[in-house]
Amino acid sequence: MKGESHLLEIKVLIQELVKKDTSSNVTEIIDKLFSEIECVDNEAGNEIHEVQIEESAISLWNWAVTNRVDSVINDEQRAKLRHVSCRLVCLCEGSDPPEEMVRRQILMTMKTGKGWVDVGKAALGDGFLVIAINSLEKLYAQLMKRSSGEADIQVHKADVEKDLFKVLSYQAESAVVQGYFQKAVTCLQRCKDMLTRLPKQTCYLSILCYNFGVETYEQKGYEQSSFWLSQSYDIGKMDKKYSPGEEMQAKVLRLLATVYLEWDCEQYQDKALRAISLANEENMHPAGFFLKIKILLKSGASDEDVRTAAAELLHHEVSLDFCLNTAKLLLEHEREFVGFDFLKSISGRFASSPDLGKIILLHIEFLLQRMKEPLAKQKIEDIITGHYTGKQLSPEILNRLHIILWDRAAKSYEAKNYSEALQWYNYSLSFYSSGQIDQNLAKLQRNMASCYFHLKQLEKAKEAVKEAERCDPSSIFTQFSVYKVAVLEGNTEKAVEAVVAMGKLAAKPAQHEDKLLADGSAATSLLSLAAQIALETEQQAVAIKALEYLSQHSQDCQQVFTALKCLVRLVLSKVMAEPKENRTKYMDMLVTYLTSAHQRLAESFTEGSMTLDMRTREAHWFRKIAWNLAVQFENCPGTMRDFFVLSFKFSQFCPSDTAVLIAQKTCLLLAAAVDLEMGRCSLTLTEQIELLSQALHHIQACREIWNVLKLTGDFSKDPTDTLLLVYEFEARAKLNDPELDSLLELVWELPQIETKILETIASLAMESPAYYPSVCKRALKSALTLHRKQEAIDAVRVSKCLHSLVHLSLPTGVTDTDACVLEEVWGYFEDALSIVGTTDDYPEVETLWLMTRAWNTGIFQYSVGKYKEAEHWCGLGMRFLNHLRSLKSSYESQMTGLYSEVLDKLDRAKGFLPNEDHH
């Protein structure tokens, strides 16, 4: 039942495939059919109706034939379908099949077996070919039974032998493919035996053996190849009428000679020569003569034998190229005498040919290869003479001659034989007409200029470069030659111009003819060389320009960083030599170089063009340089800030260890400090806002790094927290930032805050454009409170706090002051008196200032009729007078007198007042 189910499945698949003209899943159905048929055993056909199986098989076979023609299926798919059809037909065969069925089975199995051989799967076809032979035997037996006489028997035998011949040839083909040499020989012999009865198959069998010979030759199976080729030739001779023809026979023999040649020329020399001689007898062909010469050369034949074979070639119609190849063969095998003699012979034969130059060119090449330069030069000079007397070479040949001359010149140049190189270049130059413009001529002139440079012949070099510039000014190589002349002449201006031109050309290599510039490597190499030459000749301005272009255009990261480092060192040396007022230009250049270096480091991350170690090493070098430059240019705040920022940016490419984090924190802190300082001096509001905003950005970045850094160790004595707080307060205060209040809350809540910080905040709160008097007063009061708690009071700093508090509460020139304010200010004066009375360190000038403010306040109170208040404030002033030292004498008599007058006027004023007792 298992076999029946597979057959049913096959029947369904066949119906599905045959129904459709072009099924979208043809490949899938074919693969399923092939898989299913392998599961069917040979007895399965008895289980269901055999007629249905046979019909399906024939239907499938016909479909495969039709759709192969229409290219719906390929050769392997057709082989699979034939395979399935054959298997199905074989299932229906029975014990005594009719003649029609046997003939059909022979046809199908033959084609199926051959189909598998043709698609390279010969093993799958072997079984079908065996079935075909068995079926042929059955057919022969059936035909013999109904034969009526000898004539019938011969007809039937011939009928069967035709198909048997085919099957045996297919089996031979399969055996060769699979490497079964003996089996193939056996099949061939049986086919060969039939040729007397089937003479028309002679050509087919001869060519089949030739194909076997080709196949085994390509696999280096020389012994088997020689057998098959010999058989091919022998079979071809069996019947001249049906032979493959003389040309084919000669072709077989030439390949046979080649097999003997490659197999072992020494051992099979005679066989090879015999084969090629037979080939040439069969059919005269240049390839035969060429091969004969090759065999003679490889077997070490005498020059006379080789010359005879070569001369024989010239007796036949052969092309010039074929003759040239023969000459090359002779010379490559060190047969100089024969080779050069042959070249002379063909020169005479092709004297009127337009391609005569090819012979001369080959002659020159081989003369040069064999170090016969004088003879080669003589021939070249003859060509030059002919060029100007009407015997010009074709453009193609002339171009090849230029290549030979340039190659020779290049070898002489590499050997440092510059005079010899010039001679070869001059030969090439001889073919150009005066005034001709050609890019190759420009290259030639540049090459000649290089030779003149080495020979110290500057004037000749200049002339050559001038010609190159005339022919091709837009070549970077021409500009490099111009540059070399300028450097050697010490013409810095001209050298810089040439470098600028090179730099511009390097930026657009695709627009120029030089293929070497396609990837930019040649351009950067020239710029690098230009920089090197300038440095060696101590022309720093030129070197700087060359290095700048090199750093812009090079794709080699290491080359870029080397160039930038060199630029930094060069410019730094120039900066140090200049007066401070002339350094701005060079400082801007340094910033540009470091910015470029940072940009290339950043690009290397995305491009993957640098290793981690390389990137870290470069980042450290530029980080330290930027730091040192920042420190060095402290007199130029903007530049110093830029260098600090750059140092920070470079450090971001370094591993974040403690040292790097400290460096990052310091750079940002100092950059913020510089921004704030510049903000205080800025001329415009816009500029000030930009600087303050920038400072705030640096502060915030610094705080993030600082928070990370604090986790790595003890930084209790580090003032960074304080500085960040003060810097942030200044920036936000001057920007009128709404977050200032939140920041101040942090300040007031600090458990341990220094008086210096409070005093700084107080000062900054009133520094334009900031104006926060309440913040200033609160900070000063807090500072004053902290000062009082000190064991030893710093009288000077306290005096400044009190001065500021009094000034804030009682501004100079303000007359109408609220009583509450006066009461507050009175407290400050009392604080001052309490300190003045206990120390001599309180600045006398501050005591004088307080005395004056108190006295003036009293006088003002008096002027508005507030006599009691006037007495208090004037009295306060007198109390400060008592604490003056050196200045007391200057004020005492005057103030005492005035104070008496004030008191007297106060008493009289009281007399006019209503007396409550009289009421």
CSV table of C-alpha atoms in Angstrom, one decimal, residues 154-528:
chain,number,residue,atom,x,y,z
A,154,GLN,CA,20.7,-8.6,-41.1
A,155,VAL,CA,18.1,-5.8,-41.3
A,156,HIS,CA,17.0,-6.4,-37.7
A,157,LYS,CA,20.6,-6.7,-36.5
A,158,ALA,CA,21.5,-3.4,-38.2
A,159,ASP,CA,18.4,-1.8,-36.7
A,160,VAL,CA,19.4,-2.9,-33.2
A,161,GLU,CA,23.1,-2.1,-33.6
A,162,LYS,CA,22.5,1.5,-34.4
A,163,ASP,CA,20.9,2.1,-31.0
A,164,LEU,CA,23.4,-0.2,-29.3
A,165,PHE,CA,26.2,1.9,-30.8
A,166,LYS,CA,24.6,5.1,-29.3
A,167,VAL,CA,24.1,3.5,-25.9
A,168,LEU,CA,27.7,2.2,-25.8
A,169,SER,CA,29.0,5.7,-26.8
A,170,TYR,CA,26.9,7.2,-24.0
A,171,GLN,CA,28.3,4.7,-21.5
A,172,ALA,CA,31.8,5.6,-22.7
A,173,GLU,CA,31.0,9.3,-22.1
A,174,SER,CA,29.7,8.5,-18.6
A,175,ALA,CA,32.7,6.4,-17.8
A,176,VAL,CA,35.1,9.2,-18.8
A,177,VAL,CA,33.2,11.8,-16.7
A,178,GLN,CA,33.4,9.5,-13.7
A,179,GLY,CA,37.0,8.5,-14.2
A,180,TYR,CA,36.4,4.9,-15.2
A,181,PHE,CA,39.0,4.7,-17.9
A,182,GLN,CA,39.0,1.0,-18.5
A,183,LYS,CA,35.2,0.8,-18.8
A,184,ALA,CA,35.3,3.7,-21.3
A,185,VAL,CA,38.0,1.8,-23.3
A,186,THR,CA,35.8,-1.3,-23.4
A,187,CYS,CA,32.8,0.6,-24.6
A,188,LEU,CA,34.9,2.4,-27.2
A,189,GLN,CA,36.3,-0.9,-28.5
A,190,ARG,CA,32.8,-2.3,-29.0
A,191,CYS,CA,31.8,0.8,-30.8
A,192,LYS,CA,34.9,0.7,-32.9
A,193,ASP,CA,34.2,-3.0,-33.8
A,194,MET,CA,30.8,-1.9,-35.2
A,195,LEU,CA,32.2,0.8,-37.5
A,196,THR,CA,32.6,-1.7,-40.3
A,197,ARG,CA,28.9,-2.2,-40.3
A,198,LEU,CA,28.1,1.4,-39.3
A,199,PRO,CA,30.7,3.5,-41.3
A,200,LYS,CA,28.6,6.6,-41.1
A,201,GLN,CA,29.4,6.8,-37.3
A,202,THR,CA,33.1,7.1,-38.0
A,203,CYS,CA,33.1,10.9,-37.8
A,204,TYR,CA,31.0,10.9,-34.6
A,205,LEU,CA,33.2,8.4,-32.8
A,206,SER,CA,36.4,10.2,-33.9
A,207,ILE,CA,35.1,13.5,-32.5
A,208,LEU,CA,33.9,11.8,-29.3
A,209,CYS,CA,37.4,10.4,-28.7
A,210,TYR,CA,38.8,13.9,-29.4
A,211,ASN,CA,36.5,15.4,-26.8
A,212,PHE,CA,37.7,12.7,-24.3
A,213,GLY,CA,41.2,13.7,-25.2
A,214,VAL,CA,40.5,17.4,-24.6
A,215,GLU,CA,38.8,16.7,-21.3
A,216,THR,CA,41.6,14.5,-19.9
A,217,TYR,CA,44.2,16.9,-21.2
A,218,GLU,CA,42.6,19.8,-19.3
A,219,GLN,CA,42.8,17.6,-16.1
A,220,LYS,CA,46.5,17.0,-16.8
A,221,GLY,CA,45.8,13.3,-17.5
A,222,TYR,CA,48.3,13.1,-20.3
A,223,GLU,CA,48.5,9.3,-20.6
A,224,GLN,CA,44.8,8.9,-21.0
A,225,SER,CA,44.6,12.0,-23.2
A,226,SER,CA,47.3,10.6,-25.6
A,227,PHE,CA,45.3,7.4,-25.8
A,228,TRP,CA,42.0,9.1,-26.7
A,229,LEU,CA,43.6,11.4,-29.2
A,230,SER,CA,45.5,8.5,-30.9
A,231,GLN,CA,42.2,6.6,-31.1
A,232,SER,CA,40.5,9.7,-32.6
A,233,TYR,CA,43.1,9.9,-35.3
A,234,ASP,CA,43.1,6.2,-36.0
A,235,ILE,CA,39.3,6.1,-36.2
A,236,GLY,CA,39.3,9.1,-38.5
A,237,LYS,CA,41.5,7.2,-40.9
A,238,MET,CA,39.2,4.1,-41.0
A,239,ASP,CA,36.9,5.4,-43.6
A,240,LYS,CA,37.9,8.4,-45.6
A,241,LYS,CA,34.4,9.0,-46.9
A,242,TYR,CA,33.0,9.5,-43.4
A,243,SER,CA,36.2,10.9,-41.8
A,244,PRO,CA,35.9,14.2,-39.8
A,245,GLY,CA,38.2,15.7,-42.5
A,246,GLU,CA,41.8,16.7,-42.8
A,247,GLU,CA,41.4,19.9,-40.7
A,248,MET,CA,40.0,18.0,-37.8
A,249,GLN,CA,42.6,15.2,-38.1
A,250,ALA,CA,45.3,17.9,-38.1
A,251,LYS,CA,43.7,19.5,-35.0
A,252,VAL,CA,43.7,16.1,-33.2
A,253,LEU,CA,47.4,15.5,-34.1
A,254,ARG,CA,48.4,19.0,-32.9
A,255,LEU,CA,46.7,18.5,-29.6
A,256,LEU,CA,48.4,15.1,-29.4
A,257,ALA,CA,51.8,16.7,-30.0
A,258,THR,CA,51.0,19.3,-27.3
A,259,VAL,CA,50.1,16.5,-24.9
A,260,TYR,CA,53.5,14.8,-25.5
A,261,LEU,CA,55.2,18.1,-25.2
A,262,GLU,CA,53.7,19.0,-21.8
A,263,TRP,CA,53.8,15.4,-20.5
A,264,ASP,CA,57.5,14.8,-20.9
A,265,CYS,CA,59.2,16.4,-24.0
A,266,GLU,CA,62.5,14.7,-23.4
A,267,GLN,CA,60.9,11.2,-23.3
A,268,TYR,CA,58.2,11.8,-26.0
A,269,GLN,CA,60.1,14.1,-28.2
A,270,ASP,CA,60.0,11.8,-31.2
A,271,LYS,CA,56.3,11.1,-30.8
A,272,ALA,CA,55.6,14.8,-30.5
A,273,LEU,CA,57.5,15.6,-33.7
A,274,ARG,CA,55.9,12.6,-35.5
A,275,ALA,CA,52.5,13.8,-34.5
A,276,ILE,CA,53.1,17.4,-35.6
A,277,SER,CA,54.7,16.3,-38.8
A,278,LEU,CA,51.6,14.2,-39.6
A,279,ALA,CA,49.4,17.2,-38.6
A,280,ASN,CA,51.2,19.4,-41.1
A,281,GLU,CA,50.9,16.8,-43.8
A,282,GLU,CA,47.2,16.5,-43.1
A,283,ASN,CA,46.6,20.2,-43.1
A,284,MET,CA,49.0,23.1,-43.4
A,285,HIS,CA,48.3,25.5,-40.5
A,286,PRO,CA,50.5,28.2,-38.9
A,287,ALA,CA,49.7,26.7,-35.5
A,288,GLY,CA,51.3,23.4,-36.7
A,289,PHE,CA,54.6,25.1,-37.7
A,290,PHE,CA,54.6,27.2,-34.5
A,291,LEU,CA,54.1,24.0,-32.4
A,292,LYS,CA,56.9,22.2,-34.3
A,293,ILE,CA,59.3,25.1,-33.5
A,294,LYS,CA,58.2,25.0,-29.9
A,295,ILE,CA,58.8,21.2,-29.6
A,296,LEU,CA,62.3,21.6,-31.2
A,297,LEU,CA,63.1,24.4,-28.8
A,298,LYS,CA,62.0,22.5,-25.7
A,299,SER,CA,63.8,19.4,-26.8
A,300,GLY,CA,67.1,21.3,-27.3
A,301,ALA,CA,67.3,20.9,-31.0
A,302,SER,CA,70.2,22.5,-32.9
A,303,ASP,CA,69.9,26.1,-34.2
A,304,GLU,CA,70.0,24.7,-37.8
A,305,ASP,CA,67.0,22.5,-37.2
A,306,VAL,CA,65.1,25.4,-35.5
A,307,ARG,CA,66.1,27.8,-38.4
A,308,THR,CA,64.8,25.3,-40.9
A,309,ALA,CA,61.5,25.0,-39.2
A,310,ALA,CA,61.2,28.7,-38.9
A,311,ALA,CA,62.1,29.2,-42.6
A,312,GLU,CA,59.5,26.6,-43.5
A,313,LEU,CA,56.9,28.9,-41.9
A,314,LEU,CA,57.7,31.7,-44.3
A,315,HIS,CA,56.9,29.5,-47.3
A,316,HIS,CA,53.2,29.8,-46.4
A,317,GLU,CA,50.7,32.6,-46.0
A,318,VAL,CA,51.0,33.7,-42.3
A,319,SER,CA,50.1,36.9,-40.6
A,320,LEU,CA,52.6,39.4,-39.3
A,321,ASP,CA,51.4,38.9,-35.7
A,322,PHE,CA,52.0,35.2,-36.1
A,323,CYS,CA,55.5,35.8,-37.3
A,324,LEU,CA,56.1,38.2,-34.4
A,325,ASN,CA,54.9,35.6,-31.9
A,326,THR,CA,57.3,33.1,-33.5
A,327,ALA,CA,60.2,35.6,-33.2
A,328,LYS,CA,59.3,36.1,-29.5
A,329,LEU,CA,59.3,32.4,-29.0
A,330,LEU,CA,62.8,32.0,-30.5
A,331,LEU,CA,64.2,34.9,-28.4
A,332,GLU,CA,62.5,33.9,-25.2
A,333,HIS,CA,64.2,30.5,-25.6
A,334,GLU,CA,67.6,32.3,-25.9
A,335,ARG,CA,68.0,31.5,-29.6
A,336,GLU,CA,69.3,35.0,-30.3
A,337,PHE,CA,71.0,34.3,-33.6
A,338,VAL,CA,68.0,32.4,-35.1
A,339,GLY,CA,65.6,34.9,-33.6
A,340,PHE,CA,67.3,38.1,-34.9
A,341,ASP,CA,67.9,36.4,-38.3
A,342,PHE,CA,64.2,35.5,-38.4
A,343,LEU,CA,63.3,39.2,-37.6
A,344,LYS,CA,65.4,40.3,-40.5
A,345,SER,CA,63.6,37.8,-42.8
A,346,ILE,CA,60.2,39.0,-41.8
A,347,SER,CA,61.3,42.6,-42.1
A,348,GLY,CA,62.0,41.9,-45.8
A,349,ARG,CA,58.8,40.0,-46.3
A,350,PHE,CA,56.6,42.7,-44.7
A,351,ALA,CA,58.7,45.7,-45.9
A,352,SER,CA,55.7,47.4,-47.5
A,353,SER,CA,53.3,46.7,-44.7
A,354,PRO,CA,52.0,49.6,-42.6
A,355,ASP,CA,52.7,47.5,-39.6
A,356,LEU,CA,56.4,47.2,-40.3
A,357,GLY,CA,57.0,49.2,-37.2
A,358,LYS,CA,55.8,46.3,-35.1
A,359,ILE,CA,58.9,44.3,-36.3
A,360,ILE,CA,61.3,47.1,-35.6
A,361,LEU,CA,59.7,47.7,-32.2
A,362,LEU,CA,60.1,44.0,-31.2
A,363,HIS,CA,63.7,44.1,-32.5
A,364,ILE,CA,64.4,47.1,-30.2
A,365,GLU,CA,62.8,45.5,-27.2
A,366,PHE,CA,64.8,42.3,-27.5
A,367,LEU,CA,68.0,44.2,-28.2
A,368,LEU,CA,67.4,46.2,-24.9
A,369,GLN,CA,66.6,43.0,-23.0
A,370,ARG,CA,69.9,41.5,-24.1
A,371,MET,CA,71.9,44.6,-23.1
A,372,LYS,CA,72.6,45.5,-26.8
A,373,GLU,CA,71.9,49.2,-26.2
A,374,PRO,CA,74.1,50.6,-28.9
A,375,LEU,CA,72.3,48.6,-31.5
A,376,ALA,CA,68.9,49.5,-30.0
A,377,LYS,CA,69.9,53.2,-30.0
A,378,GLN,CA,70.9,53.0,-33.6
A,379,LYS,CA,67.6,51.6,-34.6
A,380,ILE,CA,65.8,54.3,-32.6
A,381,GLU,CA,67.8,57.0,-34.3
A,382,ASP,CA,66.9,55.4,-37.6
A,383,ILE,CA,63.2,55.6,-36.7
A,384,ILE,CA,63.7,59.3,-35.7
A,385,THR,CA,65.3,60.0,-39.1
A,386,GLY,CA,62.5,58.2,-40.8
A,387,HIS,CA,59.9,60.2,-38.8
A,388,TYR,CA,61.1,63.4,-40.4
A,389,THR,CA,61.6,61.9,-43.9
A,390,GLY,CA,58.2,60.5,-44.5
A,391,LYS,CA,58.5,57.1,-42.9
A,392,GLN,CA,56.5,57.7,-39.8
A,393,LEU,CA,55.3,55.0,-37.5
A,394,SER,CA,51.5,54.6,-36.9
A,395,PRO,CA,50.2,56.4,-33.8
A,396,GLU,CA,49.7,53.0,-32.0
A,397,ILE,CA,53.3,51.8,-32.7
A,398,LEU,CA,54.7,55.3,-31.8
A,399,ASN,CA,52.9,55.2,-28.5
A,400,ARG,CA,54.4,51.8,-27.7
A,401,LEU,CA,57.8,53.1,-28.6
A,402,HIS,CA,57.3,56.1,-26.2
A,403,ILE,CA,56.4,53.5,-23.4
A,404,ILE,CA,59.7,51.6,-24.1
A,405,LEU,CA,61.8,54.7,-24.1
A,406,TRP,CA,60.2,56.0,-20.9
A,407,ASP,CA,60.5,52.7,-19.2
A,408,ARG,CA,64.2,52.6,-20.1
A,409,ALA,CA,64.6,56.2,-18.8
A,410,ALA,CA,62.9,55.3,-15.6
A,411,LYS,CA,65.3,52.4,-15.0
A,412,SER,CA,68.3,54.7,-15.6
A,413,TYR,CA,66.8,57.3,-13.2
A,414,GLU,CA,66.3,54.6,-10.5
A,415,ALA,CA,69.9,53.6,-11.0
A,416,LYS,CA,70.8,57.3,-10.5
A,417,ASN,CA,72.2,57.5,-14.0
A,418,TYR,CA,70.5,60.8,-14.8
A,419,SER,CA,72.5,61.6,-18.0
A,420,GLU,CA,71.5,58.2,-19.5
A,421,ALA,CA,67.9,58.8,-18.5
A,422,LEU,CA,67.9,62.2,-20.3
A,423,GLN,CA,69.2,60.5,-23.4
A,424,TRP,CA,66.2,58.1,-23.5
A,425,TYR,CA,63.8,61.0,-22.7
A,426,ASN,CA,65.4,63.1,-25.5
A,427,TYR,CA,64.7,60.2,-28.0
A,428,SER,CA,61.0,60.5,-26.9
A,429,LEU,CA,61.1,64.2,-27.2
A,430,SER,CA,62.4,64.0,-30.8
A,431,PHE,CA,59.0,62.7,-32.0
A,432,TYR,CA,57.1,65.9,-30.7
A,433,SER,CA,56.9,68.9,-33.0
A,434,SER,CA,57.8,72.4,-31.8
A,435,GLY,CA,55.0,74.2,-30.0
A,436,GLN,CA,52.9,71.0,-29.7
A,437,ILE,CA,50.6,70.9,-26.6
A,438,ASP,CA,50.2,67.5,-25.1
A,439,GLN,CA,49.8,66.2,-21.6
A,440,ASN,CA,52.3,63.4,-22.2
A,441,LEU,CA,54.8,66.0,-23.4
A,442,ALA,CA,54.2,67.9,-20.1
A,443,LYS,CA,55.0,64.6,-18.2
A,444,LEU,CA,58.1,64.1,-20.4
A,445,GLN,CA,59.3,67.7,-19.6
A,446,ARG,CA,58.7,67.2,-15.9
A,447,ASN,CA,60.7,63.9,-16.0
A,448,MET,CA,63.5,65.7,-17.8
A,449,ALA,CA,63.4,68.5,-15.3
A,450,SER,CA,63.8,66.0,-12.4
A,451,CYS,CA,67.0,64.7,-14.1
A,452,TYR,CA,68.3,68.2,-14.5
A,453,PHE,CA,67.6,68.9,-10.8
A,454,HIS,CA,69.8,65.9,-9.9
A,455,LEU,CA,72.5,67.0,-12.3
A,456,LYS,CA,72.4,70.6,-10.7
A,457,GLN,CA,71.6,72.0,-14.1
A,458,LEU,CA,69.0,74.6,-12.8
A,459,GLU,CA,68.7,76.6,-16.0
A,460,LYS,CA,67.9,73.5,-18.1
A,461,ALA,CA,65.5,72.4,-15.4
A,462,LYS,CA,63.8,75.8,-15.5
A,463,GLU,CA,63.4,75.5,-19.3
A,464,ALA,CA,61.9,72.0,-19.0
A,465,VAL,CA,59.5,73.2,-16.3
A,466,LYS,CA,58.5,76.2,-18.4
A,467,GLU,CA,57.6,73.9,-21.3
A,468,ALA,CA,55.6,71.6,-18.9
A,469,GLU,CA,53.7,74.6,-17.6
A,470,ARG,CA,53.0,75.7,-21.2
A,471,CYS,CA,51.5,72.2,-22.0
A,472,ASP,CA,49.7,71.4,-18.8
A,473,PRO,CA,49.6,74.2,-16.2
A,474,SER,CA,46.6,72.5,-14.4
A,475,SER,CA,48.6,69.5,-13.4
A,476,ILE,CA,49.7,69.2,-9.7
A,477,PHE,CA,52.9,67.5,-10.9
A,478,THR,CA,53.7,70.6,-13.1
A,479,GLN,CA,53.1,72.9,-10.2
A,480,PHE,CA,55.3,70.7,-8.0
A,481,SER,CA,58.1,71.1,-10.6
A,482,VAL,CA,57.5,74.9,-10.6
A,483,TYR,CA,57.7,74.8,-6.8
A,484,LYS,CA,61.1,72.9,-6.9
A,485,VAL,CA,62.6,75.6,-9.2
A,486,ALA,CA,61.3,78.4,-6.9
A,487,VAL,CA,62.7,76.7,-3.8
A,488,LEU,CA,66.1,76.1,-5.4
A,489,GLU,CA,66.2,79.8,-6.5
A,490,GLY,CA,65.1,80.9,-3.0
A,491,ASN,CA,62.0,82.6,-4.4
A,492,THR,CA,59.7,82.3,-1.4
A,493,GLU,CA,56.8,84.2,-3.0
A,494,LYS,CA,56.9,82.0,-6.1
A,495,ALA,CA,57.2,78.8,-4.0
A,496,VAL,CA,54.2,79.8,-1.9
A,497,GLU,CA,52.2,80.5,-5.1
A,498,ALA,CA,53.0,77.0,-6.4
A,499,VAL,CA,52.0,75.4,-3.1
A,500,VAL,CA,48.7,77.3,-3.1
A,501,ALA,CA,48.1,76.0,-6.7
A,502,MET,CA,49.0,72.5,-5.6
A,503,GLY,CA,46.6,72.7,-2.7
A,504,LYS,CA,43.7,73.9,-5.0
A,505,LEU,CA,44.4,71.1,-7.4
A,506,ALA,CA,44.5,68.5,-4.6
A,507,ALA,CA,41.0,69.6,-3.6
A,508,LYS,CA,39.6,68.6,-7.0
A,509,PRO,CA,41.6,65.6,-8.4
A,510,ALA,CA,38.7,64.2,-10.5
A,511,GLN,CA,39.0,67.2,-12.8
A,512,HIS,CA,42.4,66.3,-13.9
A,513,GLU,CA,43.9,63.7,-16.2
A,514,ASP,CA,46.3,62.2,-13.6
A,515,LYS,CA,44.8,58.8,-12.6
A,516,LEU,CA,47.2,58.8,-9.7
A,517,LEU,CA,45.2,61.6,-8.2
A,518,ALA,CA,42.0,59.6,-8.1
A,519,ASP,CA,42.4,58.6,-4.5
A,520,GLY,CA,44.3,61.7,-3.5
A,521,SER,CA,47.4,59.8,-2.4
A,522,ALA,CA,49.7,61.2,-5.1
A,523,ALA,CA,48.5,64.8,-4.3
A,524,THR,CA,49.2,64.4,-0.6
A,525,SER,CA,52.6,62.7,-1.3
A,526,LEU,CA,53.6,65.7,-3.4
A,527,LEU,CA,52.4,68.2,-0.7
A,528,SER,CA,54.3,66.1,1.9
